[in-house]
């Protein structure tokens, strides 16, 4: 008996985890789960043949779906009646509940409207799959769709469990422990108007679960459809990439045999990456080796463990901040500490991701550098420029952290008994108001703070260095075009191909550092908004005033510098247009025209995970965003002067005992 059950489970598992060739089969798992919760009443979705898909109006699946729709209408009617007859004033929370019910009802109705058309749509999709048989779907697509579905549903389940837990705790808090009283409390907008019975309460609980899933499945459906469409475009792109790389195989193999030049990107960054590793960032091996092919990332290594400890320390400090907020409430101007540690936690994780792919990326850099070494050479003084930029950033960062320490010491000096416990209790109240003080704990917290501070600064520094290296390469190409006297078509073809190599290198680099750019801008924008908000508070003493203005100026300088260096890539990539468009008509040819069209139609630069392209005009949009957020903070935050003064005094008071 047990063997039969195990065989059936394995057969079912193999059925839904085997490699599926058609998109229809890839969607089967997600749509089947939707049917379990009354959605998507289509027959044949688990069949491999798309011809088995059909829809029946008179079927138990449609009845199940319509019953759910009727139940949602009943909930909406009861809630509106309850709000309209209640002596309490209409609140925003009432609108949220009505909106939730209405959205679930509309999404379920729209799914029902889609179902009769789904078989025809899938047949068209399958025809496209058959026409693209040479572009096989990724073998990871079925697994990816199942994983997305499971993760989304588990997250929705956790959210609903927390909702029920919160409701149960509220019932216990008021002295009610019976299940029927819990149902009365949770569905008071119904049982205040009709006779209560347990079976009705259970029925409405089930309806509420279906509502939650319908609300979640709407987003899940859009995600899996978008993933399925994107997978096809990815396969076409991969096919084109294979055709392109097949022509360049000889050059790639040849370039791999060449050891990195002393002025190459790999050799120029070696010192900075070694410095990064001292603070638990970029856990890779072989950065000081002359050959870029020796770079390795190891999961089982001391450097990786060091990075994980760095990220874990930042996360623990962020958790302490959240614990403090549970006692004091969320204070807007005190949320900078939480933002600081969370951004550093994600920053370290992004650096680990970059380190994992760094060997492949730096080899692509070496290939491009070796292909351009004869006509362009290597950028002069690249390593020296990197060291100068690194030194400047580190000096300003050390000064900023020194002011942070002086600001804490300035408050400790007011106490008669000056000791380490008082200092750390004031500098890190989120930790030592939660746990008891001990010297070893203070050392750990201070170490975590130092690592987080340097990671925060290295985040922007790394983006600046990468942007500098890319921009200087595009500048070399523009200089060659400006100084050339050649007019034959082969020359312009070679230059255009060099430009294309740099553009592809920029895209591949952006794929790796895009999350770092996003974290950098999010953290800098948050800190600037909070600092502007805090600027309205009065300050007492020279050190707190100097510390505030220096840290605020340092923030502005950081985001400005990162933006200008990242925008420099886009500026230099468009610089050839200035020379190409001034070429006389009698020298104009098809390669020049193709070059101009490529620059016009393909923007090159650093992006934040493709959400935004960093250009000079982007800096103005950032400034506008800061102003908008600041107005919101001033509107919803405490802006009265008496609040600021009382809060300033309370924040400056420390326990000297």
XYZ file of C-alpha atoms in Angstrom:
657
model
C 0.000 0.000 0.000
C 2.767 2.414 0.942
C 4.696 1.558 -2.230
C 1.643 2.307 -4.379
C 1.205 5.680 -2.706
C 4.896 6.512 -3.184
C 4.710 5.499 -6.862
C 1.675 7.726 -7.405
C 3.420 10.655 -5.731
C 6.555 10.133 -7.834
C 4.448 9.827 -10.995
C 2.638 13.068 -10.164
C 5.931 14.801 -9.336
C 7.572 13.646 -12.580
C 4.535 14.787 -14.520
C 4.880 18.339 -13.276
C 8.656 18.603 -13.109
C 9.731 17.100 -16.436
C 11.036 19.356 -19.134
C 8.068 20.764 -21.049
C 8.559 21.866 -24.624
C 5.441 24.016 -25.015
C 4.456 27.107 -23.094
C 1.022 25.567 -22.482
C 2.615 22.766 -20.463
C 4.807 25.222 -18.557
C 1.719 27.126 -17.369
C -0.100 23.969 -16.227
C 1.186 23.900 -12.644
C 0.301 27.522 -11.830
C -3.134 27.387 -13.472
C -3.973 24.101 -11.737
C -3.317 25.723 -8.361
C -5.579 28.597 -9.390
C -8.397 26.138 -10.113
C -8.094 24.727 -6.604
C -9.169 28.158 -5.360
C -12.121 28.579 -7.773
C -10.186 30.550 -10.403
C -9.616 29.817 -14.084
C -12.359 27.204 -14.768
C -10.828 25.757 -17.944
C -10.647 22.035 -18.685
C -7.544 20.305 -20.037
C -4.829 22.556 -18.607
C -2.955 19.529 -17.226
C -3.057 17.714 -20.581
C 0.029 17.861 -22.776
C -2.084 18.307 -25.920
C -3.333 21.862 -26.321
C -6.315 20.549 -28.313
C -7.730 19.191 -25.050
C -8.281 22.715 -23.753
C -11.956 23.665 -23.635
C -14.363 25.741 -21.584
C -17.874 24.796 -20.410
C -20.328 27.274 -18.985
C -22.407 24.481 -17.423
C -19.729 22.765 -15.335
C -18.817 22.353 -11.697
C -15.729 24.563 -12.145
C -17.810 27.491 -13.383
C -20.368 26.892 -10.617
C -17.510 26.930 -8.091
C -16.248 30.199 -9.585
C -19.707 31.837 -9.688
C -20.416 30.766 -6.111
C -17.238 32.513 -5.041
C -18.253 35.647 -6.956
C -21.648 35.619 -5.264
C -19.997 35.235 -1.863
C -17.755 38.233 -2.514
C -20.803 40.305 -3.507
C -22.452 39.312 -0.218
C -19.365 40.451 1.718
C -19.294 43.784 -0.118
C -23.008 44.346 0.517
C -22.694 43.529 4.226
C -19.653 45.755 4.646
C -21.225 48.758 2.894
C -24.407 48.319 4.935
C -22.391 48.033 8.152
C -20.415 51.202 7.436
C -23.493 53.183 6.428
C -25.466 52.197 9.559
C -22.581 52.447 12.020
C -22.598 55.484 14.361
C -18.841 55.833 13.854
C -17.477 58.187 11.209
C -16.240 56.798 7.921
C -12.542 55.911 8.201
C -9.818 55.246 5.683
C -9.635 51.627 6.870
C -13.215 51.107 5.710
C -12.269 52.247 2.222
C -9.310 49.832 2.183
C -11.544 46.842 2.993
C -14.119 47.789 0.350
C -11.327 48.268 -2.177
C -9.878 44.845 -1.309
C -13.213 43.078 -1.779
C -13.965 44.955 -5.003
C -10.548 44.231 -6.551
C -10.879 40.514 -5.784
C -14.361 40.481 -7.318
C -13.243 42.305 -10.472
C -10.120 40.173 -10.959
C -12.148 36.959 -10.573
C -14.714 38.236 -13.065
C -11.984 39.161 -15.532
C -10.461 35.687 -15.209
C -13.887 34.207 -15.958
C -14.117 36.473 -19.008
C -10.680 35.287 -20.172
C -11.429 31.566 -19.805
C -13.568 31.112 -22.989
C -10.759 32.733 -24.995
C -7.921 30.850 -23.316
C -8.025 27.686 -25.516
C -7.802 29.793 -28.688
C -4.988 31.887 -27.215
C -2.990 28.809 -26.216
C -3.450 27.265 -29.660
C -1.999 30.406 -31.238
C 0.835 30.352 -28.686
C 1.526 26.676 -29.468
C 1.726 27.451 -33.191
C 4.373 30.044 -32.413
C 6.205 27.445 -30.311
C 6.150 25.034 -33.250
C 7.456 27.687 -35.641
C 10.313 28.401 -33.241
C 11.352 24.787 -32.701
C 14.944 25.745 -33.428
C 14.749 28.140 -30.469
C 13.961 25.631 -27.735
C 12.592 26.973 -24.504
C 15.007 27.137 -21.630
C 14.997 23.934 -19.601
C 14.789 26.095 -16.501
C 11.493 27.735 -17.522
C 9.118 25.083 -16.075
C 11.109 24.998 -12.851
C 11.256 28.803 -12.745
C 7.470 29.140 -13.128
C 6.842 26.509 -10.453
C 9.312 28.188 -8.120
C 7.717 31.606 -8.663
C 4.271 30.166 -7.980
C 5.364 28.375 -4.819
C 7.242 31.381 -3.435
C 4.362 33.789 -4.111
C 1.784 31.431 -2.612
C 3.886 30.736 0.467
C 4.356 34.470 0.975
C 0.592 34.997 0.657
C -0.043 32.129 3.077
C 2.398 33.611 5.588
C 0.721 37.008 5.262
C -2.700 35.470 5.917
C -1.406 33.463 8.886
C 0.026 36.645 10.385
C -3.329 38.342 9.814
C -5.128 35.529 11.643
C -2.531 35.573 14.403
C -2.999 39.292 14.872
C -6.770 38.837 15.057
C -6.444 36.008 17.587
C -4.104 38.075 19.763
C -6.587 40.939 19.717
C -9.319 38.569 20.847
C -7.176 37.217 23.705
C -6.200 40.740 24.671
C -9.863 41.586 25.201
C -10.464 38.473 27.265
C -12.142 36.415 24.530
C -10.794 32.955 23.874
C -13.742 31.027 22.358
C -13.676 30.262 18.657
C -17.179 31.607 18.111
C -16.254 34.921 19.717
C -13.204 35.093 17.451
C -15.473 34.671 14.435
C -17.828 37.357 15.763
C -14.911 39.746 16.190
C -13.327 39.031 12.817
C -16.608 39.274 10.877
C -18.410 41.814 13.002
C -19.660 43.640 9.914
C -21.743 40.528 9.152
C -22.790 39.146 12.537
C -23.843 42.547 13.849
C -26.754 42.264 11.414
C -27.569 38.538 11.128
C -27.866 35.634 13.549
C -24.506 34.055 14.392
C -23.689 30.395 13.963
C -20.351 28.634 13.783
C -20.938 27.120 10.341
C -21.598 30.582 8.932
C -18.393 31.867 10.509
C -16.359 28.979 9.082
C -17.941 29.575 5.674
C -16.942 33.230 5.732
C -13.418 32.274 6.863
C -13.081 29.978 3.834
C -14.406 32.758 1.630
C -11.823 35.112 3.119
C -9.030 32.636 2.289
C -10.271 32.408 -1.301
C -10.365 36.202 -1.427
C -6.761 36.415 -0.308
C -5.664 33.912 -2.923
C -7.649 35.626 -5.711
C -5.966 38.895 -4.807
C -2.554 37.202 -4.977
C -3.212 35.064 -8.053
C -3.947 38.161 -10.127
C -0.333 39.300 -9.756
C 1.008 35.750 -10.048
C -0.788 35.236 -13.366
C 0.711 38.408 -14.827
C 4.166 37.317 -13.658
C 4.020 33.859 -15.248
C 2.595 35.211 -18.530
C 5.317 37.864 -18.675
C 7.972 35.270 -17.854
C 6.708 32.977 -20.603
C 6.779 35.764 -23.195
C 10.184 36.998 -22.069
C 11.586 33.462 -22.292
C 10.829 33.332 -26.014
C 12.551 36.638 -26.674
C 15.511 35.451 -24.610
C 15.829 32.348 -26.778
C 15.809 34.427 -29.969
C 18.451 36.708 -28.482
C 20.528 33.704 -27.422
C 20.349 32.305 -30.956
C 21.567 35.603 -32.393
C 24.330 35.710 -29.806
C 25.480 32.225 -30.823
C 25.622 33.278 -34.471
C 27.600 36.379 -33.545
C 30.032 34.560 -31.267
C 30.687 31.855 -33.858
C 32.375 34.469 -36.034
C 34.528 35.761 -33.206
C 35.688 32.413 -31.797
C 39.163 32.700 -33.251
C 39.792 36.145 -31.774
C 38.475 35.138 -28.370
C 40.689 32.068 -28.117
C 43.690 34.058 -29.200
C 43.072 36.827 -26.647
C 42.803 34.330 -23.798
C 46.388 33.330 -24.375
C 47.602 36.855 -23.635
C 48.478 37.766 -20.066
C 46.881 40.943 -18.760
C 48.869 44.092 -19.461
C 50.252 46.104 -16.479
C 47.884 48.952 -17.433
C 44.856 46.694 -17.879
C 41.669 46.990 -15.870
C 42.484 43.820 -13.947
C 45.913 45.026 -12.846
C 44.730 48.587 -12.172
C 41.945 47.453 -9.835
C 44.021 44.915 -7.901
C 45.071 47.345 -5.153
C 41.540 48.662 -4.602
C 40.003 45.186 -4.520
C 42.609 44.092 -1.972
C 41.542 47.042 0.157
C 37.890 46.058 -0.249
C 38.648 42.551 0.983
C 40.060 43.913 4.230
C 36.499 44.982 5.067
C 34.673 41.838 3.964
C 33.834 42.887 0.389
C 34.561 41.180 -2.962
C 35.586 37.711 -1.654
C 37.594 36.527 -4.661
C 41.023 34.977 -5.152
C 43.673 35.826 -7.727
C 43.211 39.589 -7.906
C 46.967 40.155 -7.513
C 47.834 37.566 -10.144
C 49.072 39.016 -13.426
C 46.765 36.756 -15.422
C 43.083 37.643 -15.151
C 42.151 34.026 -15.881
C 43.426 33.056 -12.415
C 40.570 34.864 -10.676
C 38.407 32.451 -8.694
C 35.386 32.702 -6.445
C 35.037 30.012 -3.784
C 31.931 29.409 -1.744
C 33.919 27.434 0.816
C 36.535 30.009 1.742
C 37.517 32.319 4.583
C 36.869 35.412 2.477
C 33.330 34.346 1.654
C 32.630 33.559 5.311
C 34.024 36.993 6.217
C 31.606 38.632 3.762
C 28.677 36.634 5.121
C 29.613 37.686 8.666
C 29.729 41.296 7.479
C 26.246 41.044 5.967
C 24.914 39.173 9.007
C 26.265 41.832 11.377
C 24.502 44.576 9.401
C 21.272 42.562 9.420
C 21.466 41.961 13.183
C 21.979 45.684 13.802
C 18.961 46.424 11.585
C 16.903 43.943 13.614
C 17.913 45.747 16.813
C 16.639 48.990 15.245
C 13.298 47.324 14.486
C 13.083 46.032 18.058
C 13.682 49.553 19.325
C 10.867 50.850 17.102
C 8.473 48.307 18.631
C 9.029 50.008 21.986
C 9.239 53.662 20.958
C 7.245 53.643 17.741
C 8.630 54.528 14.332
C 10.333 57.911 14.592
C 11.010 59.336 11.155
C 14.247 61.159 11.859
C 15.580 58.154 13.812
C 15.056 55.739 10.915
C 18.395 56.731 9.339
C 20.186 54.072 11.396
C 17.837 51.353 10.172
C 18.261 52.556 6.579
C 22.038 52.590 7.001
C 22.290 48.967 8.128
C 19.698 47.617 5.694
C 21.387 49.271 2.718
C 24.738 47.889 3.815
C 23.257 44.423 4.217
C 21.982 44.480 0.640
C 25.191 46.157 -0.490
C 27.349 43.301 0.805
C 25.052 40.750 -0.840
C 25.327 42.634 -4.139
C 29.122 42.659 -3.819
C 29.060 38.877 -3.283
C 27.016 38.561 -6.475
C 29.543 40.708 -8.348
C 32.418 38.658 -6.917
C 30.798 35.425 -8.089
C 30.736 36.722 -11.696
C 33.878 38.876 -11.528
C 36.188 36.326 -13.156
C 34.013 36.090 -16.265
C 33.502 39.856 -16.417
C 37.176 40.757 -16.068
C 38.045 38.263 -18.811
C 35.620 40.098 -21.098
C 37.433 43.308 -20.166
C 40.762 41.676 -21.065
C 39.442 40.476 -24.425
C 38.248 43.969 -25.356
C 41.479 45.554 -24.119
C 43.626 43.151 -26.113
C 41.568 43.733 -29.257
C 42.064 47.512 -28.906
C 45.678 47.571 -27.729
C 47.239 48.138 -31.169
C 45.004 50.990 -32.340
C 44.212 52.675 -29.019
C 46.692 51.456 -26.449
C 45.913 51.396 -22.742
C 44.592 54.448 -20.864
C 47.613 56.212 -19.344
C 47.780 56.624 -15.557
C 44.622 54.538 -15.020
C 45.988 52.872 -11.894
C 47.232 56.203 -10.503
C 43.822 57.788 -11.076
C 42.160 54.890 -9.294
C 44.445 55.312 -6.290
C 43.865 59.071 -6.135
C 40.079 58.668 -6.271
C 40.213 55.938 -3.629
C 42.406 58.040 -1.347
C 40.102 61.068 -1.599
C 36.968 59.039 -0.849
C 38.589 57.236 2.085
C 39.906 60.456 3.629
C 36.475 62.078 3.527
C 34.881 58.885 4.862
C 37.331 58.631 7.769
C 36.757 62.280 8.660
C 32.984 61.732 8.572
C 33.240 58.691 10.857
C 35.571 60.599 13.191
C 32.922 63.306 13.545
C 30.386 60.598 14.399
C 32.650 59.399 17.225
C 33.325 62.961 18.416
C 29.603 63.693 18.452
C 29.005 60.715 20.739
C 31.979 61.629 22.949
C 30.696 65.198 23.169
C 27.543 63.916 24.837
C 29.476 61.573 27.127
C 31.646 64.458 28.351
C 28.562 65.926 30.043
C 28.594 63.038 32.507
C 30.731 63.047 35.614
C 31.478 59.339 35.258
C 32.881 58.896 31.770
C 33.341 55.290 30.738
C 32.972 53.020 27.733
C 29.521 51.806 28.734
C 28.047 55.307 28.644
C 29.663 56.020 25.274
C 28.412 52.850 23.591
C 24.969 53.180 25.170
C 24.659 56.628 23.606
C 26.284 55.778 20.264
C 24.318 52.530 19.798
C 21.106 52.873 21.836
C 19.248 50.461 19.550
C 21.504 47.653 20.811
C 22.184 48.414 24.465
C 18.610 49.327 25.335
C 17.688 45.804 24.235
C 20.587 43.735 25.609
C 22.803 44.276 28.621
C 26.159 45.949 28.120
C 29.391 43.984 27.988
C 32.775 44.976 26.619
C 32.877 42.105 24.128
C 29.439 43.089 22.843
C 30.623 46.669 22.435
C 33.634 45.501 20.425
C 31.391 43.454 18.124
C 28.962 46.337 17.608
C 31.766 48.810 16.906
C 33.368 46.368 14.457
C 30.042 45.900 12.664
C 29.600 49.670 12.497
C 33.076 50.213 11.018
C 32.564 47.472 8.424
C 29.174 48.931 7.499
C 30.651 52.430 7.205
C 33.372 51.330 4.810
C 30.968 49.165 2.810
C 28.669 52.178 2.443
C 31.537 54.250 1.059
C 33.018 51.464 -1.069
C 29.633 51.078 -2.739
C 29.898 54.504 -4.367
C 33.655 54.202 -4.853
C 33.306 50.979 -6.841
C 30.697 52.533 -9.143
C 32.940 55.561 -9.691
C 35.973 53.433 -10.602
C 34.043 51.219 -13.022
C 32.425 54.261 -14.643
C 35.796 55.983 -14.975
C 37.321 52.956 -16.728
C 34.440 52.626 -19.200
C 34.238 56.345 -19.954
C 37.966 56.644 -20.627
C 37.706 53.833 -23.195
C 34.909 55.604 -25.073
C 36.986 58.771 -24.895
C 39.878 56.964 -26.607
C 37.571 55.992 -29.454
C 36.304 59.561 -29.835
C 39.879 60.871 -29.914
C 40.765 58.430 -32.673
C 37.801 59.590 -34.760
C 38.679 63.227 -34.137
C 42.318 62.790 -35.152
C 41.799 60.482 -38.118
C 42.461 61.448 -41.708
C 41.297 58.133 -43.161
C 38.146 58.111 -45.244
C 37.857 54.586 -46.584
C 34.936 52.435 -45.528
C 37.014 49.685 -43.884
C 38.310 52.166 -41.309
C 34.804 53.206 -40.271
C 33.740 49.575 -40.114
C 36.593 48.821 -37.711
C 35.778 51.848 -35.538
C 32.101 50.924 -35.430
C 32.981 47.375 -34.396
C 35.249 48.742 -31.654
C 32.378 50.919 -30.469
C 30.097 47.882 -30.491
C 32.596 45.926 -28.370
C 32.657 48.717 -25.796
C 28.863 48.980 -25.829
C 28.505 45.232 -25.233
C 31.123 45.405 -22.472
C 29.179 48.259 -20.881
C 25.954 46.227 -21.020
C 27.611 43.173 -19.456
C 29.209 45.319 -16.759
C 25.888 47.002 -16.057
C 24.234 43.611 -15.565
C 26.662 42.940 -12.725
C 26.792 46.330 -10.997
C 23.163 47.351 -11.639
C 21.993 46.204 -8.169
C 24.889 48.135 -6.594
C 23.800 51.290 -8.434
C 20.228 50.806 -7.230
C 21.266 50.325 -3.598
C 23.584 53.337 -3.842
C 20.897 55.703 -5.086
C 18.256 54.397 -2.685
C 20.541 54.828 0.330
C 21.835 58.242 -0.724
C 18.348 59.563 -1.498
C 16.992 58.306 1.820
C 19.833 59.857 3.799
C 19.587 63.183 1.986
C 15.839 63.382 2.649
C 16.281 62.497 6.320
C 19.155 64.944 6.716
C 17.106 67.723 5.138
C 14.289 66.870 7.502
C 16.659 66.951 10.481
C 18.091 70.277 9.335
C 14.979 71.992 10.724
C 15.956 70.995 14.242
C 17.984 73.370 16.398
C 21.460 72.156 17.362
C 23.382 72.971 20.507
C 27.156 72.863 20.419
C 29.872 73.231 17.828
C 30.619 69.534 17.285
C 27.000 68.440 16.551
C 26.580 71.376 14.165
C 29.835 70.723 12.311
C 29.093 66.991 12.166
C 25.650 67.583 10.678
C 26.771 70.004 7.974
C 29.839 67.943 7.080
C 27.886 64.677 6.790
C 25.166 66.401 4.778
C 27.710 67.973 2.432
C 29.487 64.629 2.109
C 26.194 62.991 1.113
C 25.520 65.600 -1.559
C 29.073 65.294 -2.881
C 28.768 61.500 -3.068
C 25.553 61.375 -5.037
C 26.772 64.184 -7.311
C 30.106 62.454 -7.966
C 28.532 59.054 -8.611
C 26.007 60.607 -10.980
C 28.595 62.623 -12.904
C 31.027 59.732 -13.340
C 28.233 57.344 -14.369
C 26.793 59.968 -16.735
C 30.273 60.459 -18.213
C 29.907 57.062 -19.917
C 26.770 58.194 -21.713
C 28.386 61.509 -22.648
C 31.475 59.877 -24.138
C 29.422 57.220 -25.950
C 27.566 59.988 -27.788
C 30.648 62.106 -28.430
C 31.430 60.413 -31.808
C 28.184 61.886 -33.157
C 29.722 65.342 -33.048
C 32.420 64.260 -35.508
C 30.353 61.863 -37.614
C 27.662 64.405 -38.372
C 30.246 66.927 -39.569
C 31.779 64.613 -42.197
C 31.485 66.092 -45.728
C 28.877 64.572 -48.020
C 31.385 63.259 -50.554
C 33.093 61.200 -47.804
C 29.843 59.827 -46.396
C 29.310 56.051 -46.692
C 27.070 53.256 -45.426
C 29.310 52.402 -42.448
C 29.168 55.982 -41.175
C 25.392 55.968 -41.550
C 25.172 52.662 -39.687
C 27.452 54.022 -36.966
C 25.258 57.098 -36.500
C 22.086 55.003 -36.350
C 23.623 52.707 -33.747
C 24.566 55.602 -31.466
C 21.135 57.206 -31.872
C 19.078 54.079 -31.252
C 21.151 52.321 -28.564
C 21.722 54.372 -25.393
C 24.894 53.328 -23.590
C 25.514 53.839 -19.897
C 25.103 52.599 -16.355
C 21.598 51.794 -15.139
C 19.994 50.835 -11.863
C 18.783 47.334 -12.774
C 17.342 48.822 -16.003
C 15.004 51.066 -13.986
C 16.848 54.233 -14.922
C 19.779 55.277 -17.102
C 22.253 57.593 -15.399
C 22.718 60.708 -17.535
C 23.304 64.362 -16.731
C 19.589 65.076 -16.944
C 18.977 62.217 -14.519
C 20.706 64.251 -11.807
C 18.021 66.928 -12.195
C 15.315 64.290 -11.823
C 17.038 63.081 -8.660
C 16.933 66.625 -7.291
C 13.230 66.833 -8.119
C 12.629 63.528 -6.360
C 14.420 64.796 -3.253
C 12.253 67.926 -3.186
C 9.081 65.842 -3.601
C 9.971 63.446 -0.795
C 11.019 66.301 1.439
C 7.654 68.006 1.007
C 5.955 64.739 1.939
C 8.141 64.361 5.035
C 7.402 67.904 6.119
C 3.693 67.386 5.562
C 3.374 64.166 7.549
C 6.186 64.678 10.098
C 6.306 66.852 13.231
C 7.273 70.320 11.962
C 6.349 72.488 14.914
C 9.304 74.164 16.547
C 8.272 73.034 20.018
C 8.335 69.423 18.852
C 11.832 69.891 17.477
C 13.143 71.526 20.636
C 11.632 68.945 22.968
C 12.838 66.119 20.746
C 16.327 67.602 20.551
C 16.573 67.838 24.306
C 15.248 64.315 24.769
C 17.692 62.928 22.239
C 20.601 64.705 23.869
C 19.791 63.328 27.317
C 21.767 60.226 28.199
C 21.834 57.946 31.183
C 25.051 58.757 33.058
C 24.539 56.087 35.685
